[in-house]
Amino acid sequence: MTAIKVYLKAGKDESLRRFHPWIFSGAIARMTGKPEEGEVVDVYTSTDEFIAKGHFQIGSIAVRVLSFEQEEIDDAFWRRKLQTAYEVRQALGLETPTNDTYRLVHGEGDNLPGLIIDVYAHTAVMQAHSAGMHKDRMRIAQALSDVMGASIDNIYYKSETTLPYKADLSPENGFLKGGSTDDVATEYGLRFHVDWLKGQKTGFFIDQRENRALLERYARGRSVLNMFCYTGGFSFYAMRGGAKLVHSIDSSAKAIALTERNVALNFPDDTRHAAFAEDAFRYLDRTDDRYDLIVLDPPAFAKHKDALRNALQGYRKLNAKAMEKILPGGILFTFSCSQVVGKDQFRTSVFTAAAQTGRKVRILHQLTQPADHPINIYHPEGEYLKGLVLYVE
Ligand code: SAH
């Protein structure tokens, strides 16, 4: 079967020549047929030159590029792609006796727009963000089995909330392979229950791994407040690092329950830790406690460009509130995971917060996402996680 051809308007091939992986619907002049959502189409320039192939979808991003070469998108293609992604992770040395948690496929960062695969011990959690990846999920799961061999017993597919609702794909979450209920994964020697069935994202925020490890070095003897703790990630590094007290806050009662289970798993009967299900802003407003180290890792305040202004205000307010609670000589780990908020914009919000509180603030570290969340150099939008470690005098 020959693929439907998508012809671009004149001049709209420029970004593709620089290997940008998206084709916006406005760039398309005509198509030789009516592709289904998720179908693989061939893309041609206005002068009838082949330029890319990718998954078609109705929406502002009409094609997500899978290849800039005229190659078959078949089983061998998926195996090659996953093999490359796996080799990159092996080069990073992330699979060790004390670490079995990492991201295997990071969408555009691994030249697979719309696909996320996270590995938790013997389970891979696969998430489709495009109709095409949903359509190809069984082939991808097979390729994943072929590449990872016996190290992966379970493949859980979790796309009920990540696919375009209009496409009417009615995805169902469930195991494509195996079905184990053993949900414990290990990250740098700490053990976590990962709730891939009901948890946020694929069940855990792997992207903070290196930043959590950095925090451990600052924890000795400090009182720590971990805001937006989710399942407690930063808290356990703080405890292992010798913190004298750790408070974990999240508005989700489920997250707090899982945090408590993770405390029991790693530090049974350790009285240094307490967790509270509460709104972060409210907690900061009501508490009289001061801390030596605060973590702010809120959810994305802006998911779209039009929410940018409010998001920047949000970061300013949150950081100002936190700075007021920091003891002299304290440390603030502050993050933004909003893709639309730039590094400089985030820094300006934090700068404004500092100025507002009148504290003397030094930047100690500038943080980003880890190497298993790589950034495709042709797709700078893929850089989403920004963080600052501040010394507050
Ligand atoms: N730091 C975590 C990840 C944080 S994800 C880790 O290392 O795993 C963001 C978290 O913020 C989510 O768990 C969400 O439930 C929580 N959250 C969202 N809005 C909140 C609010 N207003 N107050 C407190 N927590 C909130």
Coordinates of C-alpha atoms and ligand atoms in Angstrom, one line a residue:
M1 CA 0.0 0.0 0.0
T2 CA 1.5 3.3 -1.0
A3 CA 1.3 6.0 1.7
I4 CA -0.8 9.1 1.2
K5 CA 1.3 12.1 0.1
V6 CA 1.2 15.3 2.0
Y7 CA 2.4 18.3 -0.1
L8 CA 3.7 21.4 1.7
K9 CA 3.2 24.9 0.6
A10 CA 6.2 26.6 -1.0
G11 CA 8.8 27.6 1.5
K12 CA 7.3 25.5 4.3
D13 CA 10.0 22.9 4.0
E14 CA 12.6 25.0 5.7
S15 CA 12.2 23.8 9.2
L16 CA 12.2 20.2 8.0
R17 CA 15.5 20.7 6.3
R18 CA 16.8 21.6 9.7
F19 CA 15.2 18.3 11.0
H20 CA 12.5 19.9 13.1
P21 CA 10.1 17.0 13.7
W22 CA 6.7 18.8 13.5
I23 CA 4.6 19.9 10.5
F24 CA 1.8 22.3 11.3
S25 CA -1.5 22.0 9.6
G26 CA -1.1 25.5 8.1
A27 CA 2.0 24.4 6.2
I28 CA 0.1 21.8 4.2
A29 CA -1.0 22.7 0.6
R30 CA -2.8 19.4 -0.3
M31 CA -3.0 15.7 0.3
T32 CA -3.5 12.8 -2.2
G33 CA -6.1 11.3 0.0
K34 CA -7.8 11.5 3.4
P35 CA -5.5 9.9 6.0
E36 CA -6.8 8.4 9.1
E37 CA -5.7 9.7 12.5
G38 CA -2.4 8.1 13.2
E39 CA -1.7 6.9 9.7
V40 CA 1.9 7.1 8.3
V41 CA 2.1 9.7 5.5
D42 CA 4.9 10.7 3.2
V43 CA 5.7 14.4 3.1
Y44 CA 6.7 16.2 -0.1
T45 CA 7.8 19.7 -0.9
S46 CA 6.0 22.0 -3.3
T47 CA 8.5 20.9 -5.9
D48 CA 7.6 17.2 -5.5
E49 CA 10.7 16.2 -3.5
F50 CA 10.3 13.6 -0.7
I51 CA 11.3 15.2 2.6
A52 CA 10.0 13.2 5.5
K53 CA 7.4 10.7 6.7
G54 CA 5.5 10.6 9.9
H55 CA 2.3 10.1 11.8
F56 CA -0.7 12.1 10.6
Q57 CA -3.1 13.7 13.1
I58 CA -5.9 16.2 12.9
G59 CA -4.9 19.2 14.9
S60 CA -2.4 22.0 14.9
I61 CA 0.6 19.6 14.6
A62 CA -0.6 17.6 11.6
V63 CA 2.5 15.4 11.1
R64 CA 5.0 14.2 13.7
V65 CA 8.1 13.1 11.8
L66 CA 9.4 9.5 12.2
S67 CA 12.0 9.6 9.5
F68 CA 13.7 12.0 7.1
E69 CA 14.5 9.1 4.9
Q70 CA 12.4 7.0 2.5
E71 CA 12.3 3.9 4.7
E72 CA 9.5 1.5 5.8
I73 CA 7.9 2.1 9.2
D74 CA 7.8 -1.6 10.0
D75 CA 8.8 -3.9 12.8
A76 CA 12.4 -3.5 12.0
F77 CA 12.1 0.3 12.1
W78 CA 10.7 0.2 15.7
R79 CA 13.4 -2.3 16.8
R80 CA 16.1 0.0 15.4
K81 CA 14.7 3.0 17.1
L82 CA 14.3 1.3 20.5
Q83 CA 17.7 -0.3 20.2
T84 CA 19.3 3.1 19.7
A85 CA 17.4 4.6 22.7
Y86 CA 18.5 1.6 24.8
E87 CA 22.1 2.0 23.8
V88 CA 22.0 5.7 24.8
R89 CA 20.7 4.7 28.3
Q90 CA 23.4 2.0 28.6
A91 CA 26.0 4.6 27.7
L92 CA 24.7 6.7 30.6
G93 CA 25.3 3.8 33.0
L94 CA 21.8 4.0 34.4
E95 CA 21.2 0.3 34.8
T96 CA 23.1 -0.7 37.9
P97 CA 22.4 -2.9 41.0
T98 CA 21.2 0.2 42.8
N99 CA 19.3 1.8 40.0
D100 CA 16.6 0.3 37.8
T101 CA 14.5 3.4 37.1
Y102 CA 15.1 5.5 34.0
R103 CA 13.4 6.9 30.9
L104 CA 14.0 4.8 27.9
V105 CA 12.2 6.9 25.3
H106 CA 11.7 10.6 25.6
G107 CA 9.6 11.6 22.6
E108 CA 11.2 14.1 20.2
G109 CA 14.4 13.8 22.3
D110 CA 14.7 10.2 20.9
N111 CA 13.3 11.0 17.5
L112 CA 10.0 9.4 18.4
P113 CA 7.6 12.3 18.7
G114 CA 4.6 11.3 20.8
L115 CA 6.1 8.3 22.6
I116 CA 7.3 8.0 26.2
I117 CA 8.6 4.8 27.8
D118 CA 9.7 4.7 31.4
V119 CA 11.4 1.7 33.0
Y120 CA 10.7 0.7 36.6
A121 CA 12.6 -2.4 37.5
H122 CA 11.0 -5.2 35.4
T123 CA 8.1 -3.1 34.1
A124 CA 8.1 -0.6 31.2
V125 CA 5.3 2.0 31.2
M126 CA 4.5 3.1 27.7
Q127 CA 2.5 6.3 27.0
A128 CA 1.3 7.6 23.7
H129 CA 0.8 11.3 23.2
S130 CA -0.2 11.0 19.5
A131 CA -2.7 9.0 17.6
G132 CA 0.1 7.4 15.6
M133 CA 1.9 6.0 18.6
H134 CA -1.4 4.7 19.9
K135 CA -2.1 3.0 16.6
D136 CA 1.4 1.4 16.5
R137 CA 1.4 0.5 20.2
M138 CA 1.4 -3.3 19.7
R139 CA 4.4 -3.2 17.3
I140 CA 6.2 -0.9 19.7
A141 CA 5.6 -3.2 22.6
Q142 CA 6.9 -6.1 20.5
A143 CA 10.0 -4.2 19.6
L144 CA 10.5 -3.3 23.2
S145 CA 10.3 -7.0 24.2
D146 CA 12.8 -7.8 21.4
V147 CA 15.3 -5.1 22.5
M148 CA 15.0 -5.5 26.3
G149 CA 14.7 -9.2 26.3
A150 CA 14.2 -10.9 29.7
S151 CA 14.9 -7.7 31.7
I152 CA 11.3 -6.5 31.0
D153 CA 8.5 -8.8 32.1
N154 CA 5.7 -6.3 32.0
I155 CA 4.6 -3.6 29.6
Y156 CA 1.9 -1.4 30.9
Y157 CA 0.2 0.9 28.4
K158 CA -1.1 4.2 30.0
S159 CA -2.6 6.6 27.5
E160 CA -6.2 7.2 28.7
T161 CA -5.5 10.8 29.5
T162 CA -2.7 11.7 27.1
L163 CA -4.3 11.2 23.7
P164 CA -6.3 13.8 21.8
Y165 CA -9.8 13.4 23.0
K166 CA -11.3 14.4 19.7
A167 CA -9.6 11.6 17.8
D168 CA -12.0 9.2 19.5
L169 CA -9.4 6.5 19.9
S170 CA -10.9 5.2 23.2
P171 CA -7.6 4.0 24.5
E172 CA -7.7 1.6 27.4
N173 CA -5.0 1.4 30.0
G174 CA -3.7 -2.1 30.6
F175 CA -0.9 -4.6 30.3
L176 CA 0.3 -5.4 26.8
K177 CA 2.7 -7.9 28.4
G178 CA 2.8 -9.6 31.8
G179 CA 0.8 -8.2 34.6
S180 CA 2.9 -8.1 37.7
T181 CA 1.7 -6.2 40.8
D182 CA 5.2 -5.8 42.1
D183 CA 5.4 -2.1 42.0
V184 CA 8.7 -1.3 43.7
A185 CA 11.5 0.4 41.7
T186 CA 14.9 1.5 42.9
E187 CA 16.5 4.9 42.2
Y188 CA 20.0 5.3 43.4
G189 CA 19.5 2.8 46.2
L190 CA 16.2 4.3 47.4
R191 CA 13.0 2.2 46.9
F192 CA 9.7 3.6 45.7
H193 CA 6.3 2.2 45.2
V194 CA 5.4 3.3 41.7
D195 CA 1.7 3.6 41.0
W196 CA 1.6 3.2 37.2
L197 CA -2.1 2.2 37.3
K198 CA -3.4 5.4 39.0
G199 CA -0.4 7.6 39.6
Q200 CA 0.5 10.9 37.7
K201 CA 2.4 10.7 34.4
T202 CA 3.8 7.2 34.2
G203 CA 3.7 6.9 38.0
F204 CA 6.9 8.7 39.0
F205 CA 8.9 11.8 38.1
I206 CA 12.1 10.3 36.9
D207 CA 13.2 13.6 35.6
Q208 CA 14.2 14.9 39.0
R209 CA 16.6 12.0 39.7
E210 CA 19.9 14.0 39.4
N211 CA 18.5 17.0 41.2
R212 CA 17.3 14.8 44.1
A213 CA 20.8 13.3 44.3
L214 CA 22.2 16.8 44.4
L215 CA 19.9 17.7 47.3
E216 CA 21.3 14.8 49.3
R217 CA 24.6 16.6 49.5
Y218 CA 23.0 19.7 51.1
A219 CA 20.8 17.9 53.6
R220 CA 23.1 17.1 56.6
G221 CA 21.8 18.7 59.8
R222 CA 19.1 20.7 58.0
S223 CA 15.4 21.0 58.5
V224 CA 13.8 20.3 55.1
L225 CA 10.4 21.3 53.6
N226 CA 9.6 19.3 50.4
M227 CA 6.7 21.2 48.7
F228 CA 4.7 19.4 45.9
C229 CA 6.4 16.2 47.1
Y230 CA 4.2 13.8 45.1
T231 CA 5.4 10.3 46.3
G232 CA 8.2 11.8 48.4
G233 CA 11.2 11.7 46.0
F234 CA 13.2 14.6 47.4
S235 CA 12.3 13.8 51.0
F236 CA 14.1 10.4 51.0
Y237 CA 17.3 11.8 49.6
A238 CA 17.2 14.5 52.3
M239 CA 16.7 11.8 55.0
R240 CA 19.5 9.7 53.6
G241 CA 21.7 12.8 53.5
G242 CA 21.2 13.3 57.2
A243 CA 18.4 15.9 57.5
K244 CA 17.3 16.5 61.0
L245 CA 13.6 16.8 60.0
V246 CA 11.7 16.5 56.8
H247 CA 8.2 17.8 56.0
S248 CA 6.5 16.6 52.8
I249 CA 3.5 18.5 51.4
D250 CA 1.2 17.7 48.5
S251 CA -2.4 18.6 47.9
S252 CA -3.2 15.1 46.7
A253 CA -4.1 12.7 49.6
K254 CA -3.2 9.8 47.4
A255 CA 0.3 11.1 46.8
I256 CA 0.7 11.6 50.6
A257 CA -0.5 8.1 51.3
L258 CA 2.1 6.8 48.8
T259 CA 4.8 9.0 50.4
E260 CA 4.0 7.4 53.8
R261 CA 4.3 3.9 52.2
N262 CA 7.7 4.9 50.8
V263 CA 8.9 6.2 54.1
A264 CA 8.0 2.8 55.6
L265 CA 9.9 1.1 52.8
N266 CA 13.1 3.0 53.2
F267 CA 13.2 4.4 56.7
P268 CA 10.8 2.4 58.9
D269 CA 10.0 4.0 62.2
D270 CA 12.0 7.1 61.4
T271 CA 10.4 9.9 63.3
R272 CA 12.2 12.7 61.4
H273 CA 9.5 12.6 58.6
A274 CA 6.0 14.0 58.6
A275 CA 3.7 14.3 55.6
F276 CA 0.7 16.6 55.1
A277 CA -2.0 16.6 52.4
E278 CA -2.5 20.4 51.9
D279 CA -2.4 23.1 49.4
A280 CA 1.2 24.5 49.1
F281 CA 0.2 28.1 49.1
R282 CA -2.1 27.6 52.1
Y283 CA 0.6 25.8 54.0
L284 CA 3.2 28.5 53.5
D285 CA 0.6 31.1 54.5
R286 CA -0.3 29.4 57.8
T287 CA 2.9 27.9 59.1
D288 CA 5.2 29.6 61.4
D289 CA 7.9 27.1 60.9
R290 CA 11.2 28.1 59.3
Y291 CA 13.4 25.7 57.4
D292 CA 17.0 25.3 56.4
L293 CA 16.2 23.8 53.0
I294 CA 13.0 24.1 50.9
V295 CA 12.1 22.3 47.7
L296 CA 9.6 23.9 45.3
D297 CA 8.7 21.5 42.5
P298 CA 5.2 22.6 41.4
P299 CA 3.2 21.2 38.5
A300 CA 3.4 23.1 35.2
F301 CA 1.8 26.5 35.9
A302 CA 1.4 27.2 32.2
K303 CA 0.5 24.4 29.7
H304 CA 0.0 26.9 26.9
K305 CA 1.5 30.2 25.8
D306 CA -1.6 32.2 26.7
A307 CA -1.2 31.2 30.4
L308 CA 2.4 32.5 30.5
R309 CA 1.8 35.8 32.3
N310 CA -0.2 34.2 35.1
A311 CA 2.3 31.4 35.4
L312 CA 5.2 33.8 35.9
Q313 CA 3.2 35.6 38.6
G314 CA 2.6 32.2 40.2
Y315 CA 6.3 31.4 40.3
R316 CA 7.1 34.8 41.7
K317 CA 4.5 34.5 44.5
L318 CA 5.4 30.9 45.4
N319 CA 9.1 31.7 45.5
A320 CA 8.6 34.8 47.6
K321 CA 6.5 32.9 50.1
A322 CA 9.2 30.2 50.3
M323 CA 12.1 32.6 50.7
E324 CA 10.3 34.2 53.7
K325 CA 10.3 30.8 55.4
I326 CA 14.0 30.1 54.9
L327 CA 16.4 30.5 57.8
P328 CA 19.5 32.5 57.3
G329 CA 22.1 30.4 55.4
G330 CA 19.3 28.3 54.0
I331 CA 19.0 26.7 50.6
L332 CA 16.2 26.8 48.1
F333 CA 15.7 24.2 45.3
T334 CA 13.2 25.8 43.0
F335 CA 11.9 24.4 39.7
S336 CA 9.6 25.0 36.8
C337 CA 8.6 22.2 34.5
S338 CA 6.4 24.4 32.2
Q339 CA 7.7 24.0 28.6
V340 CA 6.4 27.5 27.6
V341 CA 8.3 29.2 30.4
G342 CA 11.9 30.0 29.3
K343 CA 14.9 29.6 31.5
D344 CA 15.4 33.4 31.6
Q345 CA 11.8 34.1 32.3
F346 CA 11.8 31.6 35.2
R347 CA 15.0 33.2 36.6
T348 CA 13.4 36.6 36.3
S349 CA 10.4 35.5 38.4
V350 CA 12.7 34.1 41.1
F351 CA 14.8 37.3 40.9
T352 CA 11.7 39.4 41.5
A353 CA 10.7 37.2 44.4
A354 CA 14.1 37.6 46.0
A355 CA 14.1 41.4 45.5
Q356 CA 10.6 41.5 47.0
T357 CA 11.7 39.7 50.1
G358 CA 14.9 41.7 50.4
R359 CA 17.0 38.6 51.0
K360 CA 20.5 38.3 49.7
V361 CA 20.4 35.4 47.3
R362 CA 23.2 33.6 45.4
I363 CA 22.7 31.1 42.6
L364 CA 24.7 28.0 43.4
H365 CA 23.4 25.7 40.6
Q366 CA 21.4 25.9 37.5
L367 CA 19.6 22.7 36.9
T368 CA 17.8 21.0 34.0
Q369 CA 16.5 17.6 33.0
P370 CA 18.7 14.6 33.1
A371 CA 20.4 12.8 30.2
D372 CA 17.7 10.1 29.9
H373 CA 15.4 13.0 29.0
P374 CA 17.6 14.2 26.1
I375 CA 16.9 17.3 24.0
N376 CA 16.8 16.9 20.3
I377 CA 19.1 19.7 19.1
Y378 CA 16.7 20.4 16.3
H379 CA 13.7 20.6 18.7
P380 CA 14.7 23.1 21.4
E381 CA 11.1 23.1 22.7
G382 CA 12.1 19.8 24.3
E383 CA 14.0 21.6 27.0
Y384 CA 11.3 21.9 29.7
L385 CA 12.8 21.4 33.2
K386 CA 14.5 24.4 34.8
G387 CA 15.8 24.7 38.3
L388 CA 17.9 26.9 40.5
V389 CA 19.6 26.1 43.7
L390 CA 19.9 29.3 45.8
Y391 CA 21.8 30.2 48.9
V392 CA 19.7 32.6 51.0
E393 CA 21.8 34.6 53.3
Ligands
SAH1 N1 8.7 16.6 43.4 C1 8.0 15.5 43.0 C2 7.1 15.7 41.7 C3 6.2 16.9 41.8 S1 4.9 16.8 40.7 C4 8.9 14.3 42.8 O1 10.1 14.4 43.0 O2 8.4 13.2 42.5 C5 3.8 18.1 41.3 C6 3.0 17.7 42.5 O3 2.3 18.9 42.9 C7 1.9 16.7 42.2 O4 2.0 15.6 43.1 C8 0.5 17.4 42.6 O5 -0.4 16.6 43.3 C9 1.0 18.5 43.5 N2 0.2 19.7 43.5 C10 -0.4 20.3 42.5 N3 -1.0 21.5 42.9 C11 -0.7 21.6 44.3 C12 -0.9 22.6 45.3 N4 -1.6 23.7 45.0 N5 -0.4 22.4 46.5 C13 0.3 21.3 46.8 N6 0.6 20.4 45.9 C14 0.1 20.5 44.6

